[in-house]
Every structure is written in C-alpha cells, then in structure tokens.
CSV table of C-alpha atoms and ligand atoms in Angstrom, one decimal:
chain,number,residue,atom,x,y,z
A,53,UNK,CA,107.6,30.5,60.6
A,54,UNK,CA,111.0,29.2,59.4
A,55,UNK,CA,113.9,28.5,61.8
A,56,UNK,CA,115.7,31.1,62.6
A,57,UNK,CA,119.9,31.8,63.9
A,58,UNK,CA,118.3,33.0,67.1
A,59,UNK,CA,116.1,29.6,67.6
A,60,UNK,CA,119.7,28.2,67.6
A,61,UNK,CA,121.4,30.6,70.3
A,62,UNK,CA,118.1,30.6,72.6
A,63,UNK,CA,119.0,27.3,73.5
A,64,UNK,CA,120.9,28.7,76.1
A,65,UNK,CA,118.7,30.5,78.4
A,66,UNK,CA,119.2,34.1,78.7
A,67,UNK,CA,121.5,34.3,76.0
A,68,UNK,CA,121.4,38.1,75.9
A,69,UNK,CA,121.7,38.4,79.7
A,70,UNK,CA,120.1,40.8,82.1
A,71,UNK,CA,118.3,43.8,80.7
A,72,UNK,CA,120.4,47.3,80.8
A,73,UNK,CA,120.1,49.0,84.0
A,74,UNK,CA,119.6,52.3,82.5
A,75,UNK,CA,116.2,50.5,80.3
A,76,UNK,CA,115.1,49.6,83.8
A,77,UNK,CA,115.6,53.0,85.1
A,78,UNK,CA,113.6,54.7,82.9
A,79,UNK,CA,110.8,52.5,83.1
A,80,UNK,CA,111.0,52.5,86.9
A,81,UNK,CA,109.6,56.4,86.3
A,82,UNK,CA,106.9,55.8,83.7
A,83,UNK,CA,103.0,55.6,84.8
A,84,UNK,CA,102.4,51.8,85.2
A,85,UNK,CA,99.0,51.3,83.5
A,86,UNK,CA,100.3,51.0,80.3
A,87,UNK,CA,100.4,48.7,77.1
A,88,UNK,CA,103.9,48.1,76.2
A,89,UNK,CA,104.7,46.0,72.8
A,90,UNK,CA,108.2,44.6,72.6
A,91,UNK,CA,108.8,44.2,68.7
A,92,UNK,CA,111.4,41.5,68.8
A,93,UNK,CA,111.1,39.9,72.6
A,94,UNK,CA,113.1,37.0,71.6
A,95,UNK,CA,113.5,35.5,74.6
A,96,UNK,CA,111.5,37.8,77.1
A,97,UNK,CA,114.7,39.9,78.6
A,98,UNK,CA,112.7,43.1,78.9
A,99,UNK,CA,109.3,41.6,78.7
A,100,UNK,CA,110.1,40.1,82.1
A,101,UNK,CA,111.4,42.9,83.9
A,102,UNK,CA,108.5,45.3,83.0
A,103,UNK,CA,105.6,42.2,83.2
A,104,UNK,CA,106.7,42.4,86.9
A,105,UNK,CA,106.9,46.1,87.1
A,106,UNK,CA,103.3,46.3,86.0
A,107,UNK,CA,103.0,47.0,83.0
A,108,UNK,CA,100.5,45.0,80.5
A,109,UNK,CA,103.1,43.3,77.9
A,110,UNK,CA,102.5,42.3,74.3
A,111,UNK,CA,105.6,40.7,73.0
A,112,UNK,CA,106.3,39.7,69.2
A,113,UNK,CA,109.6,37.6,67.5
A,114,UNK,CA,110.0,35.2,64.8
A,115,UNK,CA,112.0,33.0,67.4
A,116,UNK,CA,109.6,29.9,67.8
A,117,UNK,CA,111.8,28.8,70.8
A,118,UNK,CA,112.4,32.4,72.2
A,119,UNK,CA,108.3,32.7,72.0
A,120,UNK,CA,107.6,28.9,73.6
A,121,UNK,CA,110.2,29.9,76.2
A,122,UNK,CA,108.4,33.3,77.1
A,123,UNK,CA,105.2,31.3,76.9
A,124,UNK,CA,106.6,28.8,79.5
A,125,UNK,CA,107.9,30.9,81.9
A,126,UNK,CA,105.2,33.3,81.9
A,127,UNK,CA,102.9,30.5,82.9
A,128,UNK,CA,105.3,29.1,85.9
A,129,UNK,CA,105.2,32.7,87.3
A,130,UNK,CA,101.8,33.3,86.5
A,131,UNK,CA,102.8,36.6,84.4
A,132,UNK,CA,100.2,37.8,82.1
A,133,UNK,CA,102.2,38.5,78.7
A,134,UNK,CA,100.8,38.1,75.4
A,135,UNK,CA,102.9,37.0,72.6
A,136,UNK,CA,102.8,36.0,69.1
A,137,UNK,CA,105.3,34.3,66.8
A,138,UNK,CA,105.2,36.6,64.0
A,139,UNK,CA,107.3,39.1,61.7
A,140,UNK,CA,107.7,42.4,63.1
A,141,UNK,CA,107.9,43.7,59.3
A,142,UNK,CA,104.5,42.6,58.8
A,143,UNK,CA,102.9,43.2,62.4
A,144,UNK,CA,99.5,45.9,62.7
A,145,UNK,CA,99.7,47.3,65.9
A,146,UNK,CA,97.2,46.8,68.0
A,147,UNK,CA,95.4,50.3,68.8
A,148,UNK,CA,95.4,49.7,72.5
A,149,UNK,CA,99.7,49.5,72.8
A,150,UNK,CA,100.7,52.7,74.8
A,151,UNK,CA,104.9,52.1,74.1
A,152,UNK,CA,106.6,50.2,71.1
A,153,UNK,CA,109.7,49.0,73.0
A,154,UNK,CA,112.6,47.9,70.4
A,155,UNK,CA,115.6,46.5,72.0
A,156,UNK,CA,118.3,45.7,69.5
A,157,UNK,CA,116.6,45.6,66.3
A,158,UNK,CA,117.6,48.5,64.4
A,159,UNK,CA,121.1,48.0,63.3
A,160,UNK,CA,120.9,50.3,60.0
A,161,UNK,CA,123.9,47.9,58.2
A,162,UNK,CA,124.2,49.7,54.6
A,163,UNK,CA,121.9,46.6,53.5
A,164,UNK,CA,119.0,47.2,55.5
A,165,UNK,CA,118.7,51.0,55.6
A,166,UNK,CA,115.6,51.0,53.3
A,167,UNK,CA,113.7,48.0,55.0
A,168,UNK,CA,114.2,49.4,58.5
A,169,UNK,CA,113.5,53.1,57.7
A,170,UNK,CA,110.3,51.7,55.9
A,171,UNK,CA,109.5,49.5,59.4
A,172,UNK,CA,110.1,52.8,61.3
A,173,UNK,CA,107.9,54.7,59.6
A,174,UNK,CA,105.2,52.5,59.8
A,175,UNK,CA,105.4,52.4,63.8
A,176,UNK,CA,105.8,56.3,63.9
A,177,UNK,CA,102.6,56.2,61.7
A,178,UNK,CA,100.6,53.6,63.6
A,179,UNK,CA,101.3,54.9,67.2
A,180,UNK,CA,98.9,56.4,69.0
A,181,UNK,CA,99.0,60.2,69.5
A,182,UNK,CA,100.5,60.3,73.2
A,183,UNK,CA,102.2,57.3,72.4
A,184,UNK,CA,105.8,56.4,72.8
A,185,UNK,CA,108.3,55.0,70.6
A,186,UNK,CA,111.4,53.5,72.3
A,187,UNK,CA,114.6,52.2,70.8
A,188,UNK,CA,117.8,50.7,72.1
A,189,UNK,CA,120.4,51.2,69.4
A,190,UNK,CA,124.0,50.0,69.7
A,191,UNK,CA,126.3,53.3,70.1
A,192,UNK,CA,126.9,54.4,66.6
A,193,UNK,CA,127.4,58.1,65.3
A,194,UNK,CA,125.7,57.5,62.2
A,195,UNK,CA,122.8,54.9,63.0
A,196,UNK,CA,122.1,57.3,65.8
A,197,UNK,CA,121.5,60.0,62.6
A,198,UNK,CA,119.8,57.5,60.7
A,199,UNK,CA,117.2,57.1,63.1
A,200,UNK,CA,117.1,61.3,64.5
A,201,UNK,CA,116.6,61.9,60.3
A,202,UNK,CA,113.7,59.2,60.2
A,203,UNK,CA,112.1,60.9,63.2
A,204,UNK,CA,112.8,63.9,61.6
A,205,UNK,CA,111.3,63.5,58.4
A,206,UNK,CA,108.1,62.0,59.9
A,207,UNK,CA,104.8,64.1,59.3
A,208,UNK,CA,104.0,63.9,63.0
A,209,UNK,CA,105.6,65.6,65.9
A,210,UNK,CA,107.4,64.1,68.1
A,211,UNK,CA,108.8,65.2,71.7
A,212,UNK,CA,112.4,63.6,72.8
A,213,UNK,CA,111.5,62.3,76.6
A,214,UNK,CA,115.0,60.5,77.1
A,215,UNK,CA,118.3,60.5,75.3
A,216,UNK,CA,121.1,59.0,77.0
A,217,UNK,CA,124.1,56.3,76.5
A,218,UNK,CA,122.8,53.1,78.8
A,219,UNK,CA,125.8,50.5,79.3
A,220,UNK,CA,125.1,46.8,78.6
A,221,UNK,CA,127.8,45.2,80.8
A,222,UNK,CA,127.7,41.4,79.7
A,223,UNK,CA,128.6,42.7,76.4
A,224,UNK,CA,131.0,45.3,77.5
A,225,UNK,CA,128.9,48.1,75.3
A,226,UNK,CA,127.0,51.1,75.3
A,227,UNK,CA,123.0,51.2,73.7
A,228,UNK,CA,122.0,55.0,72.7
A,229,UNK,CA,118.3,54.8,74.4
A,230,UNK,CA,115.9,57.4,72.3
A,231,UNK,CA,112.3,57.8,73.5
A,232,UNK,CA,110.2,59.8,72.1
A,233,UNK,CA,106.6,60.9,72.3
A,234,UNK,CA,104.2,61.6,69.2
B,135,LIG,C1,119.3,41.0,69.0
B,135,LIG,S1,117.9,40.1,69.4
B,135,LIG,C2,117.1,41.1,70.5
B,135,LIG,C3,116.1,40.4,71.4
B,135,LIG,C4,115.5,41.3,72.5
B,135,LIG,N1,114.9,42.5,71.9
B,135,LIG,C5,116.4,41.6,73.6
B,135,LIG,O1,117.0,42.7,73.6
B,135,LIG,O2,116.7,40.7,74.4
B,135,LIG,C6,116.9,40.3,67.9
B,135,LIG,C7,115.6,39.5,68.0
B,135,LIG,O3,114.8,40.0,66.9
B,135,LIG,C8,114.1,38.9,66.4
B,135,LIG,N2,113.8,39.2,65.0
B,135,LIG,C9,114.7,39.6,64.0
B,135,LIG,N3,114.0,39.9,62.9
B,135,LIG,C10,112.7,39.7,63.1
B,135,LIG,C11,111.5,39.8,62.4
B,135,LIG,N4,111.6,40.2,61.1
B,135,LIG,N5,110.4,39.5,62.9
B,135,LIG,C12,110.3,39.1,64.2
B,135,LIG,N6,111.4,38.9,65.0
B,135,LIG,C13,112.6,39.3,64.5
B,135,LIG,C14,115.1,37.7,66.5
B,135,LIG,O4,114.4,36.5,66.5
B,135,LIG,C15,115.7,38.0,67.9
B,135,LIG,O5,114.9,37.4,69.0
C-alpha cells in the first residue's frame, strides 16, 4: 500500500480521540457474540472499545501505521482483533461478519458520490441477511439523503434499528448514527 495523509496524522496516538458516547451506547445493548468488521479502523478507536465489550473484531484501513499500531496494542492487551492493511473499495467480506461498522468514511463530497454509493451497495449486497449495516456520518441534511436514497434504492429490505444525532465532543460535532438491518 502507498503512504497515506492519515499514516502522517497517526503519529500522534489517538488522533481522533475517544469514540462517541452515543456509538458506545448502542453497542452496550447489542447481543455480544457477534462478528463486527470496522471498514476503515485507522487507528483502532472503536475497534478497542467493542474488542473489550466482547465482540469478535475484524478491522480493515489503508493506514500501515494506524494497522501496525492496532496490531501492537492489541498484543500488549492481549485483544484478539483481526486486521488487514487493505482498501475497503476492494475488500470481500468475509461471510462470517455479523455488523459492517463505518465510522467516518462516507463523506458524499460532490466528487465522490458515485464511488461511495457504488461501495455502499456492495456492503448492502454482501451482508448477510440479519445482518447490520452501521454508519457514523457527519450531520449533514443532504449526505444524510444520500445515504437514506442508497438504502432506499437497494433490492433488499432493510429495517431502521437506530437513528439518532451522537455528539463527538473533541471535535465539537454531531455524527447522524444510521443502523439498519437487512
Ligand atoms: C476519518 S478516518 C476514520 C477512522 C476510524 N473509522 C475512526 O472513526 O476513528 C478515515 C480512515 O479511513 C481510512 N481510509 C480511507 N480510505 C480508505 C480506503 N480506500 N481503504 C482503506 N482505508 C481507507 C483512512 O486511512 C483513515 O484511517
């Protein structure tokens, strides 16, 4: 993989901070034997938190030094997370992955509209049925109807299990947290 902006910024540690309260909250309530696949881990903020809540966690990011950091730290605490250095865009996955967990990766800037509706689909149409698709999207009127119209227009049905504004207070912003269930 090339070097990427973010193998710069993860040289400080927990660049992004603490993972939103309202993220934890919901997983707090879900049924812990699980496979959960975090499609962009960078450095392991959420893969962390829900590792030690449980869950089994499969993590996936371009990052080289997010990945060897997750790697690292996963060993000191004796965490069993699997992850790969990989592109997301370009990532099968695997049949036995319960949740696709995707913190800040859809932005839907006029630019990459196509590419990430394209991405979404694919995850809507590789997830197991039962399966749940959950996205952490920066508050946004019309991403947020990007993403419902992707959903939407998807040949499989989908239940809503959560909608709800979830405050990320290092950065002073609110995350529109969708899960839904195929
Ligand atoms: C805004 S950060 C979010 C990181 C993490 N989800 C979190 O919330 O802490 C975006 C992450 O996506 C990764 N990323 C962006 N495009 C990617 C791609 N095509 N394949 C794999 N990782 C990618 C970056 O390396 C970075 O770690």
């Amino acid at each position: 993989m090339n070097k990427t902006i973010y193998d710069k910024h993860y040289l400080t540690m927990e660049y992004f901070g603490e993972p939103y309260p309202g993220l934890v909250d919901f997983f707090k309530g879900l049924n812990r034997n699980q496979t959960i696949l975090d499609l962009g881990c960078g450095q392991g903020r959420d893969l962390f938190f829900l590792a030690n809540l449980g869950f089994n966690m499969i993590g996936v990011d371009h990052s080289l030094v997010g990945i060897e950091q997750v790697r690292s730290r996963a060993r000191q605490l004796k965490l069993n997370i699997s992850v790969d250095v990989a592109d997301i865009y370009e990532y099968p996955i695997p049949p036995e992955v319960d949740v696709v967990l995707m913190d800040s990766m859809l932005h839907f800037y006029k630019n990459d509209i196509q590419k990430e509706t394209e991405l979404v689909n694919s995850i809507l149409n590789q997830l197991k049925k039962g399966g749940l698709f959950c996205n952490c999207l920066i508050k946004g009127n019309e991403r947020e109807m990007i993403l419902k119209k992707i959903i939407e227009n998807s040949r499989f049905e989908w239940n809503i299990i959560y909608e709800d504004y979830i405050e990320y207070p290092e950065n002073s912003s609110d995350y529109h947290l969708l899960v839904i269930e195929k």
